Amino acid sequence: MCGTLSNEVHCTRITPIQGSTSNMDDAGKRVLETSATVVDLTLKETLCLNFSDATSAQLHTIEYVRMEQQFPVSASYQFGIPLITTSCICDCAGAEHVSRPQYAFNRQFSQASLVKPYGKSYTAVKLNQPDTIIVLRHRIYERASSRWSEAASEEFEAVVNKGSAKMETIDKRKVGSMKLLCILELTCWFHGV
C-alpha cells in the first residue's frame, strides 16, 4: 500500500548507527556498506532509520505492532454434558397402581433410557508451552518533490522465546538514477522485565 507521509509516522526511537564497515572493489570503489545498531522497542513504538545521500532519500520505519502467544495443542477429545432425568412411582395407599412387570429389572434396552445428550458438545484440549511471537511492520518511504510517500510495507513475525530470530527484507527498487540494494536484517530476542 503506497501513500503520502502525513502524521502517520511518529519516530519514538532515534538512535545513531554504532558501527559501519565498507567493502571496496579493486578500483577502490565502495560496493557494500554494512551498518549495525541496537535498540530496545516496546509495544507500539516505531524506530526510524534515515538513509540519505546527495541524490536520494529513504526513511525506513520499524514498528512493534503486537505480541502474541500461540499454544500448540498436543491432545484433544470431545465430550457432552448428559442430562439425567428420573421418575418415581410410589406404591402406596391412594397412589397409582404399579404393575410390577412393567417396571421389572428384566426390561433391558440396548441404550440407556435415562441418559440423553444435552445440547452442545465440547472439546477439551491439552496445551503445550506457548511460542511468544512479536509482529513488526517494516515500511519504506521515499522523498520525491519535497514529500515523503510510502513505497513498500511488509509485516514480519518472529518467535522470540526460542533464542534469537532473524528476519530479512531486501529492497531492490531503483531510487533516482542508481539501483539501490538495501538488505535490512533484524535480530530479535525477548528479555523479561
Short mmCIF file of N, CA and C in Angstrom, two decimals:
data_model
loop_
_atom_site.label_atom_id
_atom_site.label_comp_id
_atom_site.label_asym_id
_atom_site.label_seq_id
_atom_site.Cartn_x
_atom_site.Cartn_y
_atom_site.Cartn_z
N MET A 1 0.85 -1.17 0.00
CA MET A 1 0.00 0.00 0.00
C MET A 1 0.90 1.23 0.00
N CYS A 2 0.72 2.08 -0.95
CA CYS A 2 1.52 3.30 -1.05
C CYS A 2 0.67 4.50 -0.68
N GLY A 3 1.30 5.48 -0.12
CA GLY A 3 0.58 6.67 0.27
C GLY A 3 1.53 7.80 0.60
N THR A 4 0.99 8.91 1.00
CA THR A 4 1.80 10.07 1.36
C THR A 4 2.00 10.10 2.86
N LEU A 5 3.19 10.43 3.27
CA LEU A 5 3.53 10.50 4.69
C LEU A 5 2.87 11.73 5.29
N SER A 6 2.06 11.51 6.29
CA SER A 6 1.42 12.63 6.98
C SER A 6 1.80 12.52 8.45
N ASN A 7 0.82 12.53 9.33
CA ASN A 7 1.08 12.35 10.75
C ASN A 7 1.16 10.88 11.12
N GLU A 8 1.15 10.01 10.12
CA GLU A 8 1.13 8.57 10.35
C GLU A 8 2.40 8.07 11.04
N VAL A 9 3.55 8.60 10.67
CA VAL A 9 4.82 8.13 11.23
C VAL A 9 5.24 9.04 12.37
N HIS A 10 5.44 8.43 13.49
CA HIS A 10 5.98 9.14 14.65
C HIS A 10 7.15 8.32 15.15
N CYS A 11 8.34 8.85 15.03
CA CYS A 11 9.54 8.13 15.43
C CYS A 11 9.71 8.22 16.93
N THR A 12 9.52 7.11 17.62
CA THR A 12 9.68 7.11 19.07
C THR A 12 11.10 6.76 19.47
N ARG A 13 11.84 6.16 18.56
CA ARG A 13 13.24 5.82 18.84
C ARG A 13 14.11 6.31 17.69
N ILE A 14 15.05 7.16 18.01
CA ILE A 14 16.05 7.60 17.05
C ILE A 14 17.39 7.27 17.68
N THR A 15 18.16 6.45 16.99
CA THR A 15 19.42 6.00 17.56
C THR A 15 20.52 6.14 16.52
N PRO A 16 21.71 6.54 16.94
CA PRO A 16 22.80 6.64 15.97
C PRO A 16 23.30 5.25 15.59
N ILE A 17 23.79 5.15 14.36
CA ILE A 17 24.41 3.90 13.92
C ILE A 17 25.70 3.74 14.70
N GLN A 18 25.90 2.57 15.27
CA GLN A 18 27.04 2.37 16.15
C GLN A 18 28.27 1.81 15.46
N GLY A 19 28.13 1.42 14.23
CA GLY A 19 29.29 0.90 13.52
C GLY A 19 28.99 0.81 12.04
N SER A 20 30.03 0.87 11.24
CA SER A 20 29.84 0.81 9.80
C SER A 20 31.08 0.20 9.18
N THR A 21 30.89 -0.73 8.26
CA THR A 21 32.01 -1.31 7.52
C THR A 21 31.70 -1.20 6.04
N SER A 22 32.75 -1.01 5.25
CA SER A 22 32.58 -0.89 3.81
C SER A 22 33.47 -1.90 3.11
N ASN A 23 32.95 -2.47 2.04
CA ASN A 23 33.74 -3.34 1.17
C ASN A 23 34.02 -2.56 -0.11
N MET A 24 35.26 -2.64 -0.57
CA MET A 24 35.67 -1.91 -1.78
C MET A 24 36.04 -2.91 -2.87
N ASP A 25 35.85 -2.48 -4.11
CA ASP A 25 36.34 -3.32 -5.21
C ASP A 25 37.81 -2.98 -5.46
N ASP A 26 38.41 -3.58 -6.50
CA ASP A 26 39.84 -3.38 -6.78
C ASP A 26 40.17 -1.94 -7.14
N ALA A 27 39.21 -1.21 -7.67
CA ALA A 27 39.45 0.18 -8.06
C ALA A 27 39.25 1.14 -6.88
N GLY A 28 38.91 0.62 -5.71
CA GLY A 28 38.70 1.47 -4.55
C GLY A 28 37.30 2.04 -4.45
N LYS A 29 36.39 1.53 -5.27
CA LYS A 29 35.00 1.99 -5.23
C LYS A 29 34.24 1.18 -4.19
N ARG A 30 33.48 1.90 -3.37
CA ARG A 30 32.70 1.23 -2.33
C ARG A 30 31.57 0.43 -2.99
N VAL A 31 31.48 -0.86 -2.68
CA VAL A 31 30.44 -1.70 -3.27
C VAL A 31 29.43 -2.18 -2.25
N LEU A 32 29.79 -2.20 -1.00
CA LEU A 32 28.87 -2.67 0.04
C LEU A 32 29.19 -1.97 1.34
N GLU A 33 28.17 -1.43 1.96
CA GLU A 33 28.35 -0.81 3.27
C GLU A 33 27.39 -1.46 4.25
N THR A 34 27.90 -1.85 5.39
CA THR A 34 27.10 -2.51 6.41
C THR A 34 27.12 -1.67 7.67
N SER A 35 25.96 -1.44 8.23
CA SER A 35 25.84 -0.68 9.48
C SER A 35 25.09 -1.51 10.49
N ALA A 36 25.36 -1.26 11.77
CA ALA A 36 24.68 -2.02 12.83
C ALA A 36 24.29 -1.08 13.96
N THR A 37 23.18 -1.39 14.58
CA THR A 37 22.73 -0.65 15.75
C THR A 37 21.89 -1.56 16.62
N VAL A 38 21.77 -1.22 17.88
CA VAL A 38 20.95 -1.97 18.82
C VAL A 38 19.96 -1.00 19.45
N VAL A 39 18.71 -1.40 19.50
CA VAL A 39 17.68 -0.54 20.08
C VAL A 39 16.64 -1.41 20.76
N ASP A 40 16.11 -0.93 21.87
CA ASP A 40 15.01 -1.61 22.56
C ASP A 40 13.71 -0.94 22.13
N LEU A 41 12.76 -1.75 21.66
CA LEU A 41 11.44 -1.24 21.30
C LEU A 41 10.41 -1.86 22.21
N THR A 42 9.45 -1.06 22.62
CA THR A 42 8.31 -1.59 23.36
C THR A 42 7.08 -1.48 22.46
N LEU A 43 6.01 -2.07 22.89
CA LEU A 43 4.80 -2.17 22.08
C LEU A 43 4.35 -0.81 21.55
N LYS A 44 4.04 -0.76 20.26
CA LYS A 44 3.55 0.42 19.53
C LYS A 44 4.61 1.50 19.31
N GLU A 45 5.86 1.21 19.61
CA GLU A 45 6.92 2.17 19.31
C GLU A 45 7.42 1.96 17.89
N THR A 46 7.99 3.02 17.33
CA THR A 46 8.50 2.98 15.95
C THR A 46 9.93 3.48 15.92
N LEU A 47 10.79 2.70 15.29
CA LEU A 47 12.18 3.07 15.06
C LEU A 47 12.28 3.61 13.64
N CYS A 48 12.96 4.75 13.48
CA CYS A 48 13.14 5.34 12.15
C CYS A 48 14.61 5.33 11.78
N LEU A 49 14.88 4.90 10.56
CA LEU A 49 16.24 4.89 10.01
C LEU A 49 16.22 5.71 8.74
N ASN A 50 17.04 6.77 8.71
CA ASN A 50 17.06 7.68 7.57
C ASN A 50 18.29 7.39 6.73
N PHE A 51 18.07 6.98 5.48
CA PHE A 51 19.16 6.72 4.54
C PHE A 51 19.10 7.78 3.46
N SER A 52 20.03 8.73 3.50
CA SER A 52 20.01 9.83 2.54
C SER A 52 21.40 10.03 1.96
N ASP A 53 21.44 10.44 0.71
CA ASP A 53 22.68 10.91 0.11
C ASP A 53 22.33 12.10 -0.78
N ALA A 54 23.25 12.52 -1.63
CA ALA A 54 23.03 13.73 -2.43
C ALA A 54 21.91 13.55 -3.46
N THR A 55 21.64 12.33 -3.88
CA THR A 55 20.67 12.13 -4.95
C THR A 55 19.34 11.54 -4.49
N SER A 56 19.30 10.92 -3.36
CA SER A 56 18.06 10.26 -2.94
C SER A 56 17.94 10.24 -1.42
N ALA A 57 16.72 9.98 -0.98
CA ALA A 57 16.46 9.88 0.46
C ALA A 57 15.43 8.79 0.70
N GLN A 58 15.69 7.97 1.70
CA GLN A 58 14.75 6.93 2.11
C GLN A 58 14.63 6.96 3.62
N LEU A 59 13.42 6.71 4.08
CA LEU A 59 13.15 6.58 5.51
C LEU A 59 12.59 5.18 5.73
N HIS A 60 13.26 4.40 6.55
CA HIS A 60 12.78 3.06 6.92
C HIS A 60 12.22 3.15 8.33
N THR A 61 11.03 2.63 8.52
CA THR A 61 10.45 2.59 9.87
C THR A 61 10.20 1.14 10.24
N ILE A 62 10.44 0.83 11.50
CA ILE A 62 10.16 -0.49 12.04
C ILE A 62 9.26 -0.28 13.25
N GLU A 63 8.03 -0.74 13.14
CA GLU A 63 7.03 -0.55 14.19
C GLU A 63 6.79 -1.88 14.90
N TYR A 64 6.80 -1.86 16.22
CA TYR A 64 6.47 -3.03 17.04
C TYR A 64 4.94 -3.07 17.13
N VAL A 65 4.31 -3.91 16.32
CA VAL A 65 2.86 -3.92 16.16
C VAL A 65 2.17 -4.63 17.32
N ARG A 66 2.59 -5.86 17.62
CA ARG A 66 1.93 -6.62 18.68
C ARG A 66 2.78 -7.81 19.09
N MET A 67 2.39 -8.40 20.23
CA MET A 67 3.00 -9.64 20.69
C MET A 67 1.88 -10.65 20.89
N GLU A 68 2.12 -11.89 20.46
CA GLU A 68 1.13 -12.95 20.56
C GLU A 68 1.75 -14.15 21.27
N GLN A 69 0.89 -14.97 21.83
CA GLN A 69 1.33 -16.27 22.33
C GLN A 69 0.49 -17.32 21.65
N GLN A 70 1.15 -18.28 21.02
CA GLN A 70 0.46 -19.36 20.34
C GLN A 70 0.75 -20.65 21.09
N PHE A 71 -0.31 -21.33 21.52
CA PHE A 71 -0.20 -22.54 22.30
C PHE A 71 -0.40 -23.76 21.40
N PRO A 72 0.62 -24.61 21.25
CA PRO A 72 0.43 -25.84 20.47
C PRO A 72 -0.50 -26.80 21.21
N VAL A 73 -1.40 -27.45 20.48
CA VAL A 73 -2.33 -28.42 21.05
C VAL A 73 -1.70 -29.80 20.92
N SER A 74 -1.52 -30.51 22.04
CA SER A 74 -0.90 -31.83 21.99
C SER A 74 -1.92 -32.96 22.03
N ALA A 75 -3.12 -32.72 22.52
CA ALA A 75 -4.16 -33.75 22.55
C ALA A 75 -5.52 -33.06 22.69
N SER A 76 -6.57 -33.77 22.27
CA SER A 76 -7.92 -33.23 22.42
C SER A 76 -8.94 -34.37 22.41
N TYR A 77 -10.08 -34.11 23.00
CA TYR A 77 -11.20 -35.05 22.93
C TYR A 77 -12.50 -34.27 23.05
N GLN A 78 -13.59 -34.89 22.55
CA GLN A 78 -14.89 -34.25 22.61
C GLN A 78 -15.74 -34.92 23.68
N PHE A 79 -16.58 -34.12 24.30
CA PHE A 79 -17.47 -34.65 25.32
C PHE A 79 -18.76 -33.83 25.33
N GLY A 80 -19.79 -34.43 25.88
CA GLY A 80 -21.06 -33.74 26.07
C GLY A 80 -21.44 -33.80 27.54
N ILE A 81 -22.30 -32.91 27.97
CA ILE A 81 -22.77 -32.93 29.35
C ILE A 81 -24.13 -33.62 29.34
N PRO A 82 -24.24 -34.78 29.99
CA PRO A 82 -25.52 -35.52 29.92
C PRO A 82 -26.59 -34.85 30.78
N LEU A 83 -27.84 -35.04 30.36
CA LEU A 83 -29.00 -34.60 31.12
C LEU A 83 -29.68 -35.87 31.63
N ILE A 84 -29.73 -36.03 32.91
CA ILE A 84 -30.29 -37.24 33.51
C ILE A 84 -31.64 -36.90 34.13
N THR A 85 -32.66 -37.69 33.76
CA THR A 85 -33.99 -37.49 34.35
C THR A 85 -34.45 -38.80 34.97
N THR A 86 -35.21 -38.70 36.02
CA THR A 86 -35.77 -39.88 36.68
C THR A 86 -37.24 -39.61 36.96
N SER A 87 -37.99 -40.67 37.07
CA SER A 87 -39.37 -40.53 37.52
C SER A 87 -39.65 -41.67 38.49
N CYS A 88 -40.26 -41.34 39.59
CA CYS A 88 -40.53 -42.33 40.63
C CYS A 88 -42.03 -42.53 40.76
N ILE A 89 -42.40 -43.75 40.95
CA ILE A 89 -43.80 -44.09 41.18
C ILE A 89 -43.90 -44.71 42.56
N CYS A 90 -44.79 -44.19 43.33
CA CYS A 90 -44.94 -44.65 44.71
C CYS A 90 -46.04 -45.71 44.77
N ASP A 91 -45.75 -46.83 45.37
CA ASP A 91 -46.74 -47.90 45.53
C ASP A 91 -47.29 -47.82 46.95
N CYS A 92 -48.08 -46.81 47.17
CA CYS A 92 -48.65 -46.64 48.50
C CYS A 92 -50.15 -46.39 48.38
N ALA A 93 -50.84 -46.39 49.50
CA ALA A 93 -52.30 -46.27 49.51
C ALA A 93 -52.74 -44.99 48.81
N GLY A 94 -53.68 -45.10 47.93
CA GLY A 94 -54.23 -43.97 47.22
C GLY A 94 -53.41 -43.54 46.02
N ALA A 95 -52.31 -44.21 45.74
CA ALA A 95 -51.45 -43.84 44.62
C ALA A 95 -51.79 -44.66 43.40
N GLU A 96 -51.17 -44.32 42.34
CA GLU A 96 -51.35 -45.03 41.08
C GLU A 96 -50.91 -46.48 41.26
N HIS A 97 -51.67 -47.39 40.65
CA HIS A 97 -51.34 -48.80 40.77
C HIS A 97 -50.10 -49.11 39.92
N VAL A 98 -49.17 -49.80 40.52
CA VAL A 98 -47.93 -50.15 39.83
C VAL A 98 -48.01 -51.58 39.36
N SER A 99 -47.77 -51.77 38.09
CA SER A 99 -47.70 -53.12 37.54
C SER A 99 -46.24 -53.54 37.58
N ARG A 100 -45.94 -54.51 38.43
CA ARG A 100 -44.56 -54.92 38.65
C ARG A 100 -43.83 -55.33 37.37
N PRO A 101 -44.41 -56.11 36.49
CA PRO A 101 -43.67 -56.50 35.28
C PRO A 101 -43.31 -55.29 34.40
N GLN A 102 -44.12 -54.25 34.47
CA GLN A 102 -43.83 -53.07 33.65
C GLN A 102 -42.53 -52.39 34.09
N TYR A 103 -42.20 -52.46 35.37
CA TYR A 103 -41.00 -51.79 35.90
C TYR A 103 -39.96 -52.79 36.37
N ALA A 104 -40.03 -53.99 35.92
CA ALA A 104 -39.13 -55.05 36.39
C ALA A 104 -37.73 -54.87 35.83
N PHE A 105 -36.79 -55.48 36.55
CA PHE A 105 -35.39 -55.39 36.17
C PHE A 105 -35.10 -56.08 34.85
N ASN A 106 -35.96 -56.99 34.43
CA ASN A 106 -35.69 -57.75 33.21
C ASN A 106 -36.02 -56.98 31.93
N ARG A 107 -36.52 -55.78 32.07
CA ARG A 107 -36.75 -54.95 30.87
C ARG A 107 -35.44 -54.27 30.50
N GLN A 108 -34.70 -54.86 29.60
CA GLN A 108 -33.38 -54.36 29.22
C GLN A 108 -33.44 -53.71 27.85
N PHE A 109 -32.61 -52.67 27.69
CA PHE A 109 -32.55 -51.94 26.43
C PHE A 109 -31.11 -51.90 25.94
N SER A 110 -30.94 -51.71 24.66
CA SER A 110 -29.58 -51.60 24.11
C SER A 110 -28.99 -50.22 24.40
N GLN A 111 -29.82 -49.24 24.70
CA GLN A 111 -29.35 -47.90 25.04
C GLN A 111 -29.90 -47.52 26.40
N ALA A 112 -29.14 -46.68 27.09
CA ALA A 112 -29.61 -46.22 28.40
C ALA A 112 -30.83 -45.34 28.19
N SER A 113 -31.86 -45.58 28.96
CA SER A 113 -33.09 -44.81 28.78
C SER A 113 -33.13 -43.55 29.63
N LEU A 114 -32.24 -43.44 30.60
CA LEU A 114 -32.27 -42.27 31.47
C LEU A 114 -31.32 -41.16 31.02
N VAL A 115 -30.36 -41.48 30.16
CA VAL A 115 -29.35 -40.50 29.78
C VAL A 115 -29.59 -40.09 28.33
N LYS A 116 -29.72 -38.79 28.12
CA LYS A 116 -29.88 -38.25 26.78
C LYS A 116 -28.81 -37.18 26.57
N PRO A 117 -28.29 -37.05 25.34
CA PRO A 117 -27.33 -35.97 25.09
C PRO A 117 -28.01 -34.63 25.36
N TYR A 118 -27.28 -33.72 25.95
CA TYR A 118 -27.85 -32.42 26.30
C TYR A 118 -27.18 -31.34 25.48
N GLY A 119 -27.90 -30.82 24.53
CA GLY A 119 -27.44 -29.65 23.78
C GLY A 119 -26.10 -29.81 23.10
N LYS A 120 -25.15 -28.99 23.48
CA LYS A 120 -23.88 -28.87 22.80
C LYS A 120 -22.88 -29.94 23.22
N SER A 121 -21.92 -30.17 22.34
CA SER A 121 -20.76 -30.98 22.72
C SER A 121 -19.57 -30.03 22.81
N TYR A 122 -18.59 -30.40 23.61
CA TYR A 122 -17.44 -29.55 23.89
C TYR A 122 -16.17 -30.30 23.55
N THR A 123 -15.11 -29.55 23.34
CA THR A 123 -13.80 -30.14 23.06
C THR A 123 -12.84 -29.71 24.16
N ALA A 124 -12.20 -30.69 24.77
CA ALA A 124 -11.15 -30.41 25.76
C ALA A 124 -9.81 -30.53 25.05
N VAL A 125 -8.89 -29.63 25.37
CA VAL A 125 -7.57 -29.66 24.73
C VAL A 125 -6.47 -29.63 25.78
N LYS A 126 -5.37 -30.27 25.45
CA LYS A 126 -4.17 -30.21 26.29
C LYS A 126 -3.17 -29.32 25.56
N LEU A 127 -2.71 -28.27 26.23
CA LEU A 127 -1.82 -27.29 25.62
C LEU A 127 -0.39 -27.50 26.07
N ASN A 128 0.55 -27.28 25.16
CA ASN A 128 1.97 -27.28 25.49
C ASN A 128 2.42 -25.85 25.77
N GLN A 129 3.71 -25.68 26.06
CA GLN A 129 4.26 -24.35 26.32
C GLN A 129 4.04 -23.46 25.09
N PRO A 130 3.68 -22.20 25.29
CA PRO A 130 3.39 -21.33 24.15
C PRO A 130 4.66 -20.82 23.47
N ASP A 131 4.50 -20.44 22.21
CA ASP A 131 5.52 -19.70 21.48
C ASP A 131 5.18 -18.22 21.62
N THR A 132 6.16 -17.40 21.97
CA THR A 132 5.96 -15.96 22.05
C THR A 132 6.40 -15.36 20.73
N ILE A 133 5.48 -14.67 20.08
CA ILE A 133 5.73 -14.15 18.74
C ILE A 133 5.55 -12.64 18.77
N ILE A 134 6.51 -11.93 18.19
CA ILE A 134 6.34 -10.49 18.02
C ILE A 134 6.09 -10.22 16.54
N VAL A 135 5.29 -9.21 16.28
CA VAL A 135 4.97 -8.81 14.91
C VAL A 135 5.52 -7.40 14.70
N LEU A 136 6.37 -7.26 13.69
CA LEU A 136 6.97 -5.98 13.35
C LEU A 136 6.52 -5.58 11.95
N ARG A 137 6.33 -4.29 11.73
CA ARG A 137 5.99 -3.79 10.40
C ARG A 137 7.13 -2.91 9.91
N HIS A 138 7.67 -3.27 8.74
CA HIS A 138 8.75 -2.50 8.11
C HIS A 138 8.15 -1.72 6.95
N ARG A 139 8.35 -0.41 6.97
CA ARG A 139 7.86 0.45 5.88
C ARG A 139 9.03 1.24 5.32
N ILE A 140 8.96 1.48 4.02
CA ILE A 140 9.97 2.29 3.35
C ILE A 140 9.26 3.49 2.74
N TYR A 141 9.77 4.67 3.06
CA TYR A 141 9.25 5.92 2.49
C TYR A 141 10.35 6.54 1.64
N GLU A 142 9.95 7.11 0.52
CA GLU A 142 10.89 7.80 -0.36
C GLU A 142 10.49 9.26 -0.48
N ARG A 143 11.51 10.10 -0.62
CA ARG A 143 11.27 11.53 -0.74
C ARG A 143 11.31 11.91 -2.22
N ALA A 144 10.22 12.50 -2.68
CA ALA A 144 10.14 12.99 -4.05
C ALA A 144 9.36 14.29 -4.03
N SER A 145 9.89 15.31 -4.66
CA SER A 145 9.24 16.63 -4.70
C SER A 145 8.94 17.14 -3.30
N SER A 146 9.89 17.05 -2.42
CA SER A 146 9.79 17.50 -1.02
C SER A 146 8.60 16.90 -0.27
N ARG A 147 8.19 15.69 -0.66
CA ARG A 147 7.14 14.96 0.06
C ARG A 147 7.60 13.52 0.25
N TRP A 148 7.27 12.96 1.40
CA TRP A 148 7.53 11.54 1.65
C TRP A 148 6.33 10.73 1.18
N SER A 149 6.58 9.64 0.49
CA SER A 149 5.49 8.74 0.11
C SER A 149 5.92 7.30 0.41
N GLU A 150 4.95 6.50 0.83
CA GLU A 150 5.23 5.12 1.20
C GLU A 150 5.47 4.30 -0.06
N ALA A 151 6.62 3.65 -0.12
CA ALA A 151 6.98 2.86 -1.30
C ALA A 151 6.79 1.36 -1.07
N ALA A 152 6.90 0.91 0.17
CA ALA A 152 6.75 -0.52 0.46
C ALA A 152 6.38 -0.71 1.92
N SER A 153 5.68 -1.79 2.18
CA SER A 153 5.29 -2.13 3.55
C SER A 153 5.24 -3.65 3.67
N GLU A 154 5.76 -4.16 4.77
CA GLU A 154 5.80 -5.61 4.97
C GLU A 154 5.76 -5.90 6.47
N GLU A 155 5.02 -6.95 6.85
CA GLU A 155 4.98 -7.38 8.25
C GLU A 155 5.81 -8.63 8.43
N PHE A 156 6.47 -8.71 9.59
CA PHE A 156 7.29 -9.86 9.93
C PHE A 156 6.80 -10.44 11.25
N GLU A 157 6.87 -11.75 11.38
CA GLU A 157 6.62 -12.42 12.65
C GLU A 157 7.91 -13.11 13.07
N ALA A 158 8.22 -13.04 14.36
CA ALA A 158 9.42 -13.69 14.87
C ALA A 158 9.10 -14.38 16.19
N VAL A 159 9.48 -15.66 16.28
CA VAL A 159 9.35 -16.41 17.54
C VAL A 159 10.56 -16.03 18.38
N VAL A 160 10.33 -15.43 19.54
CA VAL A 160 11.43 -14.88 20.32
C VAL A 160 11.76 -15.65 21.59
N ASN A 161 10.97 -16.64 21.96
CA ASN A 161 11.29 -17.37 23.19
C ASN A 161 12.11 -18.63 22.92
N LYS A 162 12.60 -18.79 21.71
CA LYS A 162 13.44 -19.94 21.37
C LYS A 162 14.79 -19.46 20.87
N GLY A 163 15.35 -18.48 21.55
CA GLY A 163 16.61 -17.89 21.10
C GLY A 163 16.32 -16.68 20.24
N SER A 164 17.32 -16.23 19.49
CA SER A 164 17.11 -15.06 18.64
C SER A 164 16.43 -15.48 17.35
N ALA A 165 15.72 -14.55 16.76
CA ALA A 165 15.02 -14.79 15.50
C ALA A 165 15.50 -13.75 14.49
N LYS A 166 15.77 -14.19 13.28
CA LYS A 166 16.24 -13.26 12.25
C LYS A 166 15.19 -13.11 11.17
N MET A 167 15.02 -11.87 10.74
CA MET A 167 14.11 -11.56 9.65
C MET A 167 14.89 -10.72 8.66
N GLU A 168 14.64 -10.93 7.39
CA GLU A 168 15.39 -10.20 6.38
C GLU A 168 14.44 -9.69 5.31
N THR A 169 14.65 -8.47 4.91
CA THR A 169 13.90 -7.90 3.79
C THR A 169 14.90 -7.30 2.82
N ILE A 170 14.62 -7.45 1.56
CA ILE A 170 15.52 -6.93 0.54
C ILE A 170 14.74 -5.94 -0.32
N ASP A 171 15.29 -4.75 -0.45
CA ASP A 171 14.68 -3.71 -1.28
C ASP A 171 15.54 -3.54 -2.52
N LYS A 172 15.02 -3.94 -3.69
CA LYS A 172 15.81 -3.88 -4.93
C LYS A 172 15.26 -2.82 -5.89
N ARG A 173 14.54 -1.84 -5.37
CA ARG A 173 13.96 -0.83 -6.24
C ARG A 173 15.02 0.17 -6.68
N LYS A 174 14.75 0.81 -7.79
CA LYS A 174 15.64 1.84 -8.29
C LYS A 174 15.24 3.18 -7.67
N VAL A 175 16.20 3.87 -7.09
CA VAL A 175 15.95 5.16 -6.46
C VAL A 175 16.74 6.20 -7.25
N GLY A 176 16.04 7.10 -7.89
CA GLY A 176 16.72 8.10 -8.72
C GLY A 176 17.42 7.41 -9.88
N SER A 177 18.67 7.73 -10.10
CA SER A 177 19.43 7.13 -11.20
C SER A 177 20.20 5.90 -10.76
N MET A 178 20.24 5.62 -9.46
CA MET A 178 21.03 4.47 -9.01
C MET A 178 20.11 3.34 -8.57
N LYS A 179 20.61 2.13 -8.75
CA LYS A 179 19.88 0.96 -8.28
C LYS A 179 20.39 0.67 -6.88
N LEU A 180 19.49 0.72 -5.91
CA LEU A 180 19.84 0.56 -4.51
C LEU A 180 19.48 -0.84 -4.07
N LEU A 181 20.40 -1.50 -3.45
CA LEU A 181 20.12 -2.80 -2.85
C LEU A 181 20.24 -2.61 -1.35
N CYS A 182 19.11 -2.65 -0.68
CA CYS A 182 19.09 -2.44 0.76
C CYS A 182 18.62 -3.73 1.41
N ILE A 183 19.46 -4.33 2.19
CA ILE A 183 19.10 -5.54 2.93
C ILE A 183 18.98 -5.14 4.39
N LEU A 184 17.80 -5.27 4.92
CA LEU A 184 17.56 -4.94 6.31
C LEU A 184 17.39 -6.23 7.08
N GLU A 185 18.30 -6.51 7.98
CA GLU A 185 18.24 -7.74 8.76
C GLU A 185 17.99 -7.37 10.21
N LEU A 186 16.94 -7.94 10.77
CA LEU A 186 16.58 -7.66 12.16
C LEU A 186 16.82 -8.92 12.98
N THR A 187 17.50 -8.78 14.08
CA THR A 187 17.65 -9.88 15.02
C THR A 187 16.87 -9.50 16.27
N CYS A 188 15.92 -10.34 16.62
CA CYS A 188 15.04 -10.05 17.75
C CYS A 188 15.25 -11.07 18.85
N TRP A 189 15.22 -10.62 20.07
CA TRP A 189 15.23 -11.51 21.21
C TRP A 189 14.38 -10.89 22.29
N PHE A 190 13.90 -11.72 23.14
CA PHE A 190 12.98 -11.30 24.19
C PHE A 190 13.74 -11.29 25.51
N HIS A 191 13.66 -10.19 26.23
CA HIS A 191 14.20 -10.18 27.58
C HIS A 191 13.13 -9.66 28.52
N GLY A 192 12.93 -10.42 29.58
CA GLY A 192 11.86 -10.10 30.53
C GLY A 192 12.19 -8.88 31.36
N VAL A 193 11.22 -8.46 32.12
CA VAL A 193 11.35 -7.27 32.96
C VAL A 193 12.18 -7.61 34.18
#
